[in-house]
Every structure is written in structure tokens, then in C-alpha cells.
XYZ file of C-alpha atoms in Angstrom:
665
model
C 78.010 60.984 130.077
C 74.297 61.167 131.860
C 73.655 57.806 133.940
C 69.697 57.157 133.887
C 67.715 54.561 134.220
C 65.463 52.430 131.589
C 62.786 50.429 133.060
C 64.905 49.810 136.419
C 68.250 48.905 134.200
C 71.004 51.456 134.793
C 72.576 52.699 131.389
C 75.113 55.554 130.464
C 74.136 57.517 127.286
C 76.501 60.269 125.366
C 75.997 63.599 126.348
C 73.249 65.208 124.089
C 71.462 62.214 123.601
C 67.517 62.279 123.913
C 65.575 59.840 126.247
C 64.208 58.256 123.126
C 67.915 57.156 122.254
C 68.590 56.034 125.547
C 65.490 54.078 125.853
C 66.886 52.511 122.309
C 70.248 51.976 123.594
C 68.536 50.243 126.494
C 66.926 47.692 124.118
C 63.369 49.094 124.609
C 61.244 49.985 121.197
C 59.425 53.232 121.151
C 56.964 54.094 119.006
C 57.147 57.272 116.644
C 56.134 58.962 113.582
C 57.554 62.202 113.163
C 60.857 61.337 114.996
C 63.687 60.168 112.013
C 67.419 60.063 112.607
C 68.513 62.011 110.149
C 66.192 64.717 110.409
C 65.561 67.589 112.829
C 63.461 67.004 116.197
C 59.583 67.988 115.575
C 58.065 66.455 118.606
C 54.239 67.034 116.932
C 52.925 63.177 116.710
C 53.241 62.505 120.207
C 53.488 58.870 119.916
C 57.068 58.571 121.722
C 55.343 59.423 125.285
C 57.145 58.042 128.426
C 57.068 58.338 131.708
C 60.054 60.296 133.344
C 60.841 61.357 136.680
C 61.854 63.873 138.173
C 59.446 65.645 136.112
C 55.985 66.698 135.866
C 52.935 63.780 136.568
C 52.048 63.349 133.025
C 53.691 61.314 129.920
C 56.541 63.533 128.056
C 57.566 63.594 124.342
C 60.783 61.600 124.408
C 62.070 62.568 121.289
C 62.304 65.969 122.068
C 63.229 65.214 125.762
C 67.207 65.796 126.509
C 68.681 62.616 128.797
C 69.997 64.029 131.808
C 71.785 62.588 134.504
C 69.645 60.851 137.500
C 66.397 60.246 135.459
C 63.999 57.467 136.044
C 62.774 56.513 132.758
C 59.138 54.201 132.598
C 58.151 52.865 129.347
C 55.953 50.465 130.138
C 53.612 51.913 132.853
C 49.684 51.952 133.016
C 49.748 55.979 132.151
C 52.158 55.070 129.180
C 50.083 52.337 127.488
C 46.760 54.641 128.070
C 48.599 57.938 126.834
C 49.695 55.997 123.369
C 46.559 54.247 123.130
C 44.463 58.060 122.975
C 47.477 59.453 120.746
C 46.540 56.388 118.231
C 43.323 57.432 118.681
C 43.574 61.031 117.900
C 45.639 60.000 114.862
C 43.138 57.739 113.454
C 40.386 59.899 113.601
C 40.335 61.436 110.213
C 42.164 58.631 108.677
C 40.290 56.395 106.074
C 41.254 52.939 107.185
C 41.472 52.433 103.148
C 44.269 49.631 104.170
C 43.118 47.352 101.552
C 43.705 49.319 98.339
C 46.636 51.517 99.715
C 50.082 50.843 98.146
C 51.357 51.403 101.519
C 49.737 48.365 103.030
C 51.915 45.642 104.701
C 54.909 48.079 105.307
C 52.997 50.799 106.785
C 54.239 52.322 110.361
C 50.728 53.097 111.072
C 49.504 49.911 110.828
C 51.939 47.986 112.430
C 51.702 50.946 115.581
C 48.047 50.824 115.619
C 48.141 46.932 116.089
C 51.130 47.047 118.746
C 50.001 50.366 120.534
C 46.437 51.151 119.627
C 43.161 50.546 121.210
C 40.685 47.889 119.919
C 38.309 50.366 118.698
C 37.756 54.044 118.427
C 35.110 56.495 120.622
C 34.523 58.687 117.695
C 31.958 58.372 115.262
C 31.722 61.724 113.756
C 32.141 62.122 109.925
C 35.507 62.256 108.817
C 37.278 64.989 106.994
C 38.833 64.875 103.650
C 41.596 66.720 101.591
C 41.842 66.904 97.951
C 45.043 65.228 96.528
C 47.930 67.454 95.396
C 50.222 67.034 92.435
C 53.881 66.555 93.290
C 55.313 65.847 90.148
C 56.273 62.165 88.154
C 57.480 60.470 91.186
C 55.361 61.076 94.014
C 51.660 60.407 93.881
C 49.539 61.801 96.920
C 46.555 60.681 98.933
C 46.649 63.345 101.693
C 43.549 62.252 103.290
C 45.943 59.571 104.967
C 48.351 62.157 106.459
C 48.733 62.577 109.858
C 51.007 65.800 109.161
C 54.297 64.404 110.667
C 56.220 66.889 108.823
C 59.048 64.587 107.912
C 58.814 64.854 104.227
C 58.736 69.098 105.119
C 62.073 68.358 106.721
C 63.400 66.259 104.187
C 62.827 68.701 101.502
C 64.275 71.698 103.787
C 67.324 69.722 105.059
C 68.924 67.200 103.248
C 67.643 67.519 99.507
C 68.120 71.473 99.973
C 64.725 72.427 98.012
C 62.358 73.643 100.451
C 58.984 73.308 98.173
C 56.632 71.450 100.575
C 54.826 72.958 104.197
C 52.118 73.032 106.097
C 48.819 75.189 105.541
C 46.194 76.105 107.726
C 45.696 75.065 111.543
C 43.883 72.213 113.378
C 41.548 70.136 110.994
C 42.073 72.459 108.486
C 45.889 71.544 108.463
C 47.360 70.099 105.518
C 50.721 69.375 103.626
C 51.066 70.799 100.320
C 54.017 71.484 97.487
C 54.606 75.069 96.687
C 51.578 76.398 94.474
C 51.124 72.651 94.476
C 53.746 72.571 91.998
C 55.940 69.077 90.753
C 58.682 68.511 93.160
C 61.900 69.258 91.145
C 64.465 67.615 93.393
C 66.435 64.702 92.051
C 65.471 63.226 95.948
C 62.046 63.240 95.720
C 61.556 59.483 95.707
C 62.803 59.469 99.225
C 59.735 61.351 100.863
C 58.061 57.630 99.747
C 60.471 56.050 102.111
C 60.384 58.478 104.820
C 56.337 58.986 104.998
C 54.698 56.399 107.939
C 51.736 56.167 106.120
C 49.946 56.096 102.728
C 49.818 59.679 101.958
C 52.748 59.533 99.681
C 53.485 57.053 97.194
C 55.434 56.139 94.676
C 53.538 56.957 91.325
C 55.309 54.548 88.628
C 55.089 51.865 91.136
C 51.121 52.520 91.866
C 49.185 49.417 92.351
C 51.868 46.985 90.690
C 52.503 44.623 93.341
C 52.200 43.701 97.528
C 55.462 43.857 99.539
C 54.765 39.798 100.566
C 54.724 39.256 96.464
C 58.407 40.192 96.087
C 61.829 38.458 96.432
C 64.359 40.451 97.647
C 67.617 40.965 96.360
C 70.609 43.172 97.303
C 72.663 44.881 94.735
C 74.964 47.831 94.230
C 73.567 50.864 92.098
C 75.082 51.815 88.537
C 73.108 55.074 87.580
C 76.350 56.952 88.899
C 79.404 56.308 90.269
C 78.423 56.535 94.194
C 77.885 52.852 94.883
C 74.685 53.548 96.315
C 73.288 50.106 98.006
C 70.005 49.175 96.841
C 67.922 46.334 97.540
C 65.940 45.202 94.165
C 62.271 43.801 94.856
C 61.340 40.913 92.017
C 58.170 39.331 91.035
C 57.692 36.830 88.547
C 61.266 37.660 86.668
C 60.759 41.409 86.467
C 62.405 44.000 89.036
C 59.629 45.753 90.353
C 61.336 48.716 92.066
C 64.878 49.431 93.768
C 65.380 50.620 97.272
C 68.008 52.112 99.031
C 69.932 50.063 101.610
C 71.559 51.386 104.676
C 75.071 51.915 104.315
C 76.232 55.130 106.617
C 79.873 54.987 104.677
C 78.169 55.635 101.423
C 74.251 56.476 100.889
C 73.165 56.853 104.366
C 69.477 55.360 103.727
C 68.792 57.762 100.723
C 68.799 57.090 96.669
C 68.063 59.520 94.271
C 65.159 59.094 91.558
C 67.281 57.749 88.445
C 68.614 54.928 91.277
C 64.714 54.046 92.100
C 62.649 54.156 89.224
C 64.850 53.462 85.854
C 63.710 49.976 86.478
C 60.877 50.136 83.980
C 63.580 50.583 81.324
C 65.119 46.990 82.192
C 62.114 45.294 80.163
C 61.758 47.870 77.354
C 63.840 48.557 74.421
C 65.734 45.257 75.314
C 67.928 42.755 73.334
C 66.552 39.598 73.135
C 68.105 37.812 70.213
C 71.386 37.908 68.399
C 71.430 40.766 65.056
C 73.830 40.815 61.853
C 73.863 44.029 59.550
C 73.161 42.306 56.150
C 73.462 45.027 53.257
C 73.433 48.172 55.544
C 70.399 46.822 57.577
C 70.356 44.446 60.778
C 68.242 41.130 60.450
C 67.431 38.529 63.339
C 70.066 35.684 63.617
C 70.868 32.687 65.655
C 73.588 32.287 68.063
C 75.704 30.082 65.784
C 75.617 32.456 63.005
C 76.382 34.864 65.103
C 79.464 33.548 67.213
C 80.438 32.380 63.707
C 80.646 35.914 62.286
C 82.369 37.229 65.109
C 85.353 34.195 65.438
C 85.722 34.796 61.724
C 86.324 38.665 62.454
C 87.928 38.075 65.195
C 90.438 35.524 63.628
C 91.192 38.041 60.411
C 91.684 40.877 62.604
C 94.572 39.348 64.246
C 96.182 41.634 67.162
C 94.435 44.859 65.654
C 91.414 44.295 68.054
C 89.899 46.823 70.711
C 87.685 46.783 73.588
C 85.644 50.157 74.866
C 83.841 49.337 78.242
C 80.575 51.149 78.723
C 79.375 53.117 82.009
C 77.662 50.218 83.498
C 80.021 47.354 83.066
C 80.585 45.100 85.700
C 84.531 44.402 86.244
C 84.084 40.571 85.331
C 83.040 41.308 81.943
C 85.975 43.801 81.221
C 88.469 40.905 83.075
C 87.102 38.325 80.485
C 87.634 40.789 77.542
C 90.206 41.743 78.503
C 91.880 38.003 78.496
C 90.256 37.290 75.190
C 92.377 40.666 73.842
C 95.345 39.179 75.620
C 95.177 36.140 73.519
C 95.189 37.740 70.241
C 98.083 39.659 71.193
C 96.197 43.132 71.830
C 95.961 45.879 74.775
C 93.772 48.146 73.210
C 91.228 49.032 75.944
C 89.660 51.861 77.050
C 86.836 52.677 79.186
C 86.434 56.746 78.869
C 83.799 56.366 75.821
C 83.120 59.924 75.686
C 86.607 61.260 75.202
C 88.306 61.979 78.409
C 92.381 61.387 78.317
C 93.519 62.226 82.012
C 96.749 60.971 83.445
C 96.072 57.428 85.730
C 99.564 56.750 86.123
C 98.425 57.187 89.717
C 95.095 56.016 90.583
C 95.114 58.186 94.046
C 94.884 61.466 91.760
C 91.822 60.195 89.930
C 89.963 58.839 92.959
C 87.449 60.279 95.699
C 90.404 60.252 98.175
C 88.289 61.486 101.500
C 85.532 58.815 102.449
C 82.350 60.299 101.427
C 80.978 60.057 104.903
C 83.847 62.376 106.256
C 82.853 65.016 103.699
C 80.193 66.659 105.862
C 82.923 67.094 108.540
C 84.864 69.990 105.697
C 84.699 73.182 107.013
C 85.684 74.654 103.363
C 84.918 72.852 99.945
C 86.195 73.698 96.338
C 83.975 72.719 93.415
C 85.985 72.344 90.320
C 84.076 71.918 86.970
C 81.510 69.566 88.557
C 77.569 69.848 88.828
C 77.516 67.756 91.843
C 73.758 67.787 92.169
C 73.214 65.925 88.787
C 76.796 63.883 88.612
C 76.738 62.729 92.068
C 73.224 63.649 94.420
C 74.311 61.821 97.375
C 77.792 63.273 97.725
C 76.172 66.281 97.337
C 73.706 65.749 100.456
C 77.225 65.328 102.267
C 78.356 68.856 101.139
C 74.884 70.317 102.137
C 75.135 69.065 105.705
C 79.091 70.284 105.828
C 76.906 73.724 105.045
C 74.659 73.547 107.788
C 77.181 72.812 109.972
C 79.067 76.177 108.666
C 81.141 75.473 105.613
C 82.016 78.041 102.923
C 81.468 76.294 99.343
C 83.367 77.405 96.557
C 82.827 76.947 92.751
C 84.830 77.209 89.585
C 82.358 76.657 86.765
C 78.953 77.648 85.105
C 76.731 78.527 88.262
C 74.054 76.135 89.153
C 71.444 75.500 91.819
C 73.538 72.765 94.050
C 70.534 73.312 96.809
C 73.014 75.146 99.233
C 75.020 78.573 98.822
C 78.110 78.361 97.066
C 80.226 81.449 96.184
C 81.051 81.254 92.266
C 84.592 82.163 91.294
C 84.177 82.119 87.667
C 84.325 79.590 84.769
C 87.879 79.784 83.728
C 90.363 76.730 85.254
C 93.106 79.294 85.401
C 90.954 80.400 88.677
C 92.899 77.346 90.340
C 96.438 79.254 90.706
C 94.197 82.241 93.057
C 92.257 80.378 95.599
C 90.399 82.497 98.322
C 92.429 82.716 101.264
C 89.767 80.709 103.421
C 90.333 77.810 101.411
C 94.000 77.432 102.878
C 93.147 79.050 106.377
C 90.508 75.799 106.706
C 91.699 72.693 108.976
C 89.562 70.197 106.668
C 89.163 71.556 103.112
C 87.830 69.793 100.421
C 88.625 69.978 96.749
C 86.010 67.879 94.682
C 87.054 67.882 90.820
C 84.375 67.031 88.023
C 84.279 65.303 84.514
C 83.904 68.799 83.548
C 87.295 69.902 84.644
C 88.918 66.688 83.557
C 87.363 67.302 80.095
C 88.889 70.537 80.045
C 92.711 69.495 81.036
C 92.451 70.454 84.215
C 93.642 67.388 86.490
C 97.277 68.922 86.518
C 96.223 72.404 87.601
C 93.695 71.220 90.261
C 96.843 68.682 91.815
C 99.074 71.866 91.677
C 96.603 73.541 94.013
C 96.078 70.507 96.179
C 99.042 71.156 98.812
C 96.265 73.285 100.638
C 93.895 70.365 100.786
C 96.495 68.231 102.611
C 96.633 68.047 106.317
C 97.987 65.556 109.042
C 95.634 62.187 108.744
C 93.378 64.330 105.967
C 93.259 63.601 102.168
C 91.133 66.392 100.870
C 91.847 66.192 97.184
C 88.519 63.954 95.330
C 87.833 63.520 91.704
C 84.493 62.641 90.638
C 83.453 60.049 87.893
C 79.994 59.479 86.389
C 80.417 55.899 85.211
C 80.140 53.000 87.676
C 82.326 51.223 85.546
C 85.609 53.639 85.913
C 87.168 52.705 88.709
C 87.024 48.895 88.332
C 88.378 49.562 84.287
C 91.173 51.315 85.591
C 92.344 48.952 87.778
C 92.213 46.256 84.931
C 93.511 48.446 82.572
C 90.814 50.191 80.391
C 92.662 53.148 79.814
C 95.286 54.171 77.010
C 97.241 57.381 77.230
C 95.505 60.078 75.176
C 92.171 58.076 75.437
C 89.618 57.003 72.690
C 91.363 59.053 70.338
C 94.956 56.869 70.835
C 92.699 53.883 70.344
C 91.494 54.615 67.145
C 94.972 55.688 65.789
C 95.986 51.902 66.243
C 93.913 51.241 63.182
C 92.033 48.281 64.976
C 89.992 46.188 62.600
C 87.374 44.687 64.976
C 86.110 46.766 68.058
C 84.139 45.246 70.537
C 81.926 47.575 72.301
C 80.856 46.293 75.623
C 77.792 48.625 76.279
C 79.209 51.464 75.265
C 76.674 53.887 74.161
C 78.349 57.646 74.653
C 80.708 56.832 71.558
C 80.861 59.577 68.968
C 79.681 58.496 65.797
C 82.524 57.081 63.349
C 85.038 56.782 66.327
C 86.493 54.164 64.679
C 85.989 54.565 61.009
C 85.510 51.399 58.906
C 86.135 48.908 61.535
C 83.665 46.123 62.407
C 82.006 46.502 65.326
C 80.580 44.298 67.680
C 78.086 45.549 70.342
C 77.569 43.278 73.268
C 74.658 45.079 75.571
C 71.345 44.917 76.740
C 69.014 47.475 74.927
C 69.076 48.559 71.581
C 70.296 52.089 71.958
C 72.857 53.846 70.250
C 75.851 51.599 70.405
C 73.409 48.724 68.798
C 72.026 50.849 65.941
C 75.851 51.813 64.482
C 77.294 47.952 64.846
C 77.615 45.599 62.427
C 77.135 42.777 64.986
C 75.062 42.988 68.055
C 75.011 39.921 70.402
C 72.340 40.270 73.794
C 73.863 40.589 76.764
C 72.724 41.149 80.356
C 71.834 44.308 82.175
C 73.285 44.575 85.463
C 70.771 43.535 87.338
C 70.725 39.785 85.729
C 73.832 38.696 86.688
C 76.702 38.443 89.565
C 79.411 41.553 89.287
C 81.622 43.712 90.916
C 81.635 47.547 91.111
C 84.212 49.808 92.528
C 82.804 53.065 93.258
C 84.966 56.614 93.297
C 86.431 56.064 96.898
C 87.718 52.906 95.844
C 85.208 50.621 97.802
C 84.614 47.017 96.574
C 81.010 46.308 96.104
C 79.358 43.111 94.906
C 75.701 43.070 93.635
C 73.637 39.668 93.099
C 71.524 38.627 90.232
C 67.839 39.472 90.862
C 66.618 38.332 87.916
C 67.264 36.526 84.574
C 68.224 37.970 80.801
C 65.424 37.900 78.500
C 64.996 35.529 75.709
C 68.284 34.312 73.960
C 70.160 37.231 75.736
C 73.315 35.818 78.012
C 75.553 37.188 80.457
C 78.488 38.682 78.700
C 81.453 36.980 79.848
C 79.841 33.282 78.874
C 80.178 34.781 75.279
C 83.469 35.546 75.489
C 83.902 32.228 76.878
C 82.069 30.601 73.930
C 84.220 32.742 71.424
C 87.633 31.431 72.859
C 86.887 28.308 71.911
C 85.787 28.739 68.249
C 89.434 30.821 67.625
C 90.895 27.848 69.167
C 92.254 30.032 72.330
C 90.000 28.667 75.282
C 89.598 31.045 78.296
C 90.681 29.364 81.462
C 86.983 29.466 83.362
C 84.112 27.581 82.570
C 81.934 29.121 85.777
C 81.439 32.372 87.121
C 83.181 31.540 90.391
C 86.353 30.514 88.388
C 85.737 33.857 86.462
C 86.122 35.924 89.650
C 89.002 33.775 90.888
C 91.105 34.545 87.825
C 90.637 38.387 87.606
C 91.091 38.639 91.414
C 94.674 36.609 90.724
C 95.643 39.228 88.493
C 94.429 42.203 90.076
C 94.023 41.451 94.101
C 92.373 44.821 95.053
C 89.190 43.403 93.493
C 89.044 40.551 96.068
C 88.692 42.590 98.936
C 85.915 42.005 101.088
C 82.416 43.557 100.426
C 82.723 47.319 101.217
C 86.340 47.535 101.733
C 88.512 50.171 100.329
C 91.278 50.207 98.391
C 94.373 51.624 99.157
C 95.757 53.249 96.118
C 98.380 55.536 98.145
C 98.852 59.222 97.198
C 101.533 59.657 94.845
C 100.312 62.224 92.244
C 101.865 62.202 88.899
C 103.686 65.766 87.706
C 101.529 67.209 84.935
C 101.151 70.009 83.342
C 99.999 72.818 86.221
C 98.678 75.455 83.901
C 95.074 75.305 82.481
C 92.819 77.997 81.184
C 89.413 78.532 79.600
C 85.583 78.105 80.263
C 84.510 74.232 81.867
C 81.337 72.699 80.750
C 79.177 70.073 82.571
C 78.981 66.760 80.792
C 75.337 65.928 82.116
C 73.003 67.898 80.071
C 69.883 66.042 81.112
C 70.120 64.242 84.845
C 67.388 61.418 83.627
C 68.740 60.506 80.549
C 72.393 59.439 80.684
C 72.538 55.591 79.891
C 70.781 53.135 77.644
C 68.299 51.948 80.420
C 67.224 55.396 81.698
C 66.547 55.977 77.774
C 64.650 53.190 77.548
C 62.347 53.898 80.737
C 58.994 55.964 80.428
C 59.050 57.123 83.590
C 62.851 58.959 83.102
C 61.338 60.526 79.766
C 58.566 61.567 81.574
C 61.129 63.052 84.252
C 63.335 64.698 81.424
C 59.776 66.526 80.007
C 58.979 67.869 82.977
C 61.315 68.307 85.567
C 64.171 69.319 83.046
C 62.551 70.843 79.893
C 59.378 72.330 81.558
C 57.052 70.322 79.462
C 53.403 70.178 81.025
C 51.207 67.641 81.673
C 47.332 67.818 82.173
C 46.223 64.929 84.874
C 42.733 63.715 84.435
C 40.491 63.217 87.615
C 40.864 60.058 89.445
């Protein structure tokens, strides 16, 4: 390991580290625009200049210079100070300096570094150049005159997203960044370009001119748009979530988030249920809580033990536990969370979870995808697979061919191919199998488990199952799974069915049973219900979620539900009093404590991964037939997204190819 000095302090750095990384290890702040820890090195902004000896008598770009034994690095000499001021002066030659009207104002790297490292004025008084704005789709808005050609966006599109749709045209003063043929970016990760842009050239179109960063309250949360468990920060103003940004978590999402995570938030204030509704003579009419709860209690008492609860895809663990406790008092265990009809075996949760840590996927040397469109079902797991491909891994796929952003050797779309896998998978040292919901729906779990032996190595479990519902793993822990799935639950002929935000049920799944919908949007579940009770969305309550790998994560309440809506568990608590079987908790902390007492795994420390062990059940090892993917439209997978104008625009333009005419600004 090289030993060197930084401003007179001797340090030891890992082999292959750059001078910039060495300076940061020594506690020195090095300004930069083009350099990013998760992208390749470009070395084209020159802001990270330092003085290095031995070496030429001039400043050098620290991001592209390898650290070597015996180097003496200086970051605070007059030469370095003058060089950085000169670079900043050049960068600002053509910048419009329109900070007061720029959405990046207040969180702009160019602003911060100009104040810290720039001159007090410019010696250039020539006319500034202007660059025409580009159209990049419904997510990214451009102001290209501000662009400093750092090429972070180009490198992200090519290296992380796998959609090389951006590049630089021309040279010198005429250089400009653009998308291919100036078309919309089709990547579901395009929103990350806004975070990467160090100036105000790329901006979030849905959030444009909505708020300033100092006006926002920042609340940590967990994304529920898929089951990966992306760590997010919700920015709130006046009781409304204005935007959702990713939080850094190298074990889960690194620092990325897909576009559905970022821009579904306008759906949180549209199509909301803010008062109870009762079906009267075939039509829903508004009611008050007294009438609604009285009807609920009456139906609950008359149903006896014939009560069922179906959990939706976005529900937190506490809500599911409260529903389970309520049904247990009535003597019912008809609980189900797989509302789309899946009925895979859940006797061993290790066999239906993501066993390889998400962060370790990038170290795989061979990957088999079985019945999964990973780009839509778990976009941030897909970026890890792409990392593995860039390091030399081969990817094989069983299922209909789709563009995943990297080369895939498609074997066919028949699950019977699991019995004759390529030799490359058996020869791999760290092979990975990823089984998706398409394979689970086709009864392929047993065949996948039968083929899993070659994916087990000492200290390595390469068998993984991808779910698409944020509530799935916690629901399985709490027993929301009947042998036979929804069909088996319906065979119990429940007289009362409680839908916990379940909007994906097939119409008429429970026949003439009285249906109570407790949720936050007037979506499919509410339209078919006999009684609608307004609940809280995930951003409006504290909650626990468990991601696909069994990682326990907790989100905080960012704002309050609208109107007369209430947190879901409080509805069950009020009902339990009315039916004469009060639940043993009055506060949320008591509810969580009761849940943890029954399921200790849900009480693990934030970010801890549950150890399910590996004891796969013996299932039918043969499977055959074609595979279909359950997600037909990435942007409209749940009630919040279907209420979001931004998600509808993305769906129409990026999935269905509808062209939109943009008015000149």
C-alpha cells in the first residue's frame, strides 16, 4: 500500500487509489465537478487541481492521477489557489449567472464552489454564448446554457442505466450535451441525472418552480414503489410531500432511485379518500365515521369467524398486524397478501427471498434470470447485475426477451429449460439465479429450487426470488399467506372481506361477500367495495417494511392524512371497542411492541437482515410452459401511481409511444 504525504501529513492508501481519494482520506476537501465516486473518471473539469512532487512544476488533476509511494501532495499552496480560481473563472465565462430563477439555487455545486474557490470577479466581459434547450422527456427539464460539460450525465446513462442515449456534440465553444436525436430519455433511472448534474442544466420537470430547498422539511422514509426498499428522503412543505430523493445506502440502493420512486409524489394529493363512503342502493354516498363504523361493527359481528383480510402491496407491517389481531379475536386466520393470485409454497421463507445480499450481486460471475423482467420489477437490482456484466459476468435468461440494458443470452421462454442449464453456470464460482414473479405464477418455484444446487457454494447462496410488493416479506412473516392463495381464501366463503389497500384483486374474487376497503385512493378496490374507510398513505404514518432480502427498515411520518382520513391501525382499534373485543394497544409504540413480541424479527435494528436460514421445501421439481411478466406498464403499478399525472405522462410517452407537442417557453 502506497505511503505518501498530504499537506505534510503521512498517510497510507489502498493500492489503485487516486490522489483525490488520498486527499479525502487525509481529511482534505477537494473541489470537483466531473468526478463522481460511482462513475468512470473523465478528468475534464480540472477543478480538482493539486500540486504533486515529484512531478512537473504545475498543478495536476488529482482525480485522474494514481497515488504512488513517496508522493508529496499540497492542496493549499498559492499555485493551487490561483489555478482553481482560474478554472472557476473559465467555467463561468458563458454561465448565465441566473441563480435567482434557477431551481438548483440553494443546492448547487457551482454556487458553493464559486463562493469557496472562485475569484471575486471575472476578467471576461465578452458576450456569453447561449445553447438551445433540449427535450429529454417528461422527467428531465433542461437549461443547457448553464451546462459546464462535466459529462456526468453521459457516463451515468452509459455505465449505470445501460441506455447510452446521451453524448456531446461539436468541440470547443460549440460543445453541447444532448440526447440521441434530441428525443426523450427512455431509462427508468433518468431522474438520477438531475442529482448528478452539478449545475442547473438538468432539472426535475415535475418539480420545476415548486419550492426552494430551505423551505422544505426533510423526513427519512422507505420507498414502497417496489420491494427493494430504496432509502428515500421526503421533502415536505405545507403538509404536502413536494419531492422524494434517494438517501445513500450502499447495501440497498447506493445513491440511486428510479423515476417512479422520485415522481409518484404528485399522486399523494390526487384521487384521495378523505371521508367514509357507504354503498346505498348500488351507489356510494358520503357518510360520517359514526355511521361507517357502526355498519362495519354490525357486519363484523354477524360474520362471526367468516372474516378475511387481504393486504395490498403498499401496506406496512403494523397495519397488517393490527388486522391480524382483530381477526384472531373473531377466530379467523383467513389472511392473504398475494392479491394477484400467486400461491407458491411459504413453509420456508428462505426459499422465497433474495438470499444473495443486493450489494454482492455485482460480484457474481454468472447470472440466470428466470421469469423476471428485472429492469421493471427491481430496477436497482438490475443496476447491480449490469455492474457484474461490466466486470465480465455472463447473463442467461428464461422468459420473453426484453431489453435489460446489458447483453443477455436468452435460452427460451419455457420453464422446462431449468432442467438443462448451460455449463457456464455450473463452472461459475459465484453464480446467481434470480427467480421473478413470472416464474412463481407459472408454478416454477419447485423447478427453480431443484436447479439451485449449482448456485450454492461455500459461503455463497445464489438462489434469489424477486417480489414486486413492498409489503410482501413482512406479510409472509405475519402469516398473510394461505395455502392455495386467494383462491383458497375465497373457498372459505368469508361473509366479510377487509381489503387493506388491495387494489389488484380480480373483480368478483369473493362473490357476494360484504367488502370493506381501507385505503388512501379511490382506485379499483374502493370502486367495488360496500364500505370505504379512508386510511393513510405510506408517507402519512410511521411504519415498518421488510425488503426482498429480509432487511428491516422503518419510515417516518412526513405529513398527515387529508380530511377525515385516519391511520389504518386506529380504525381497527376503534372497531374493536365497538364489537366488544378491544385490541391491547392504544398508541403506535404499543402496537409496534405487541407486533415485535409476536414476531421478534420485525424488531431487529434498522437495516438488519433477518436470518431465515436455508431449508427449502421439497416441491414438484418439474415445470413447463411459457412465462409471462406481470408488469405491463412500469409507471402504473399501484394506486398512487395511477393517481399521478406525471406517471400517466411517462406511461403514455415512454411505454406507449404517444407523442406530445411542447410549447415554446
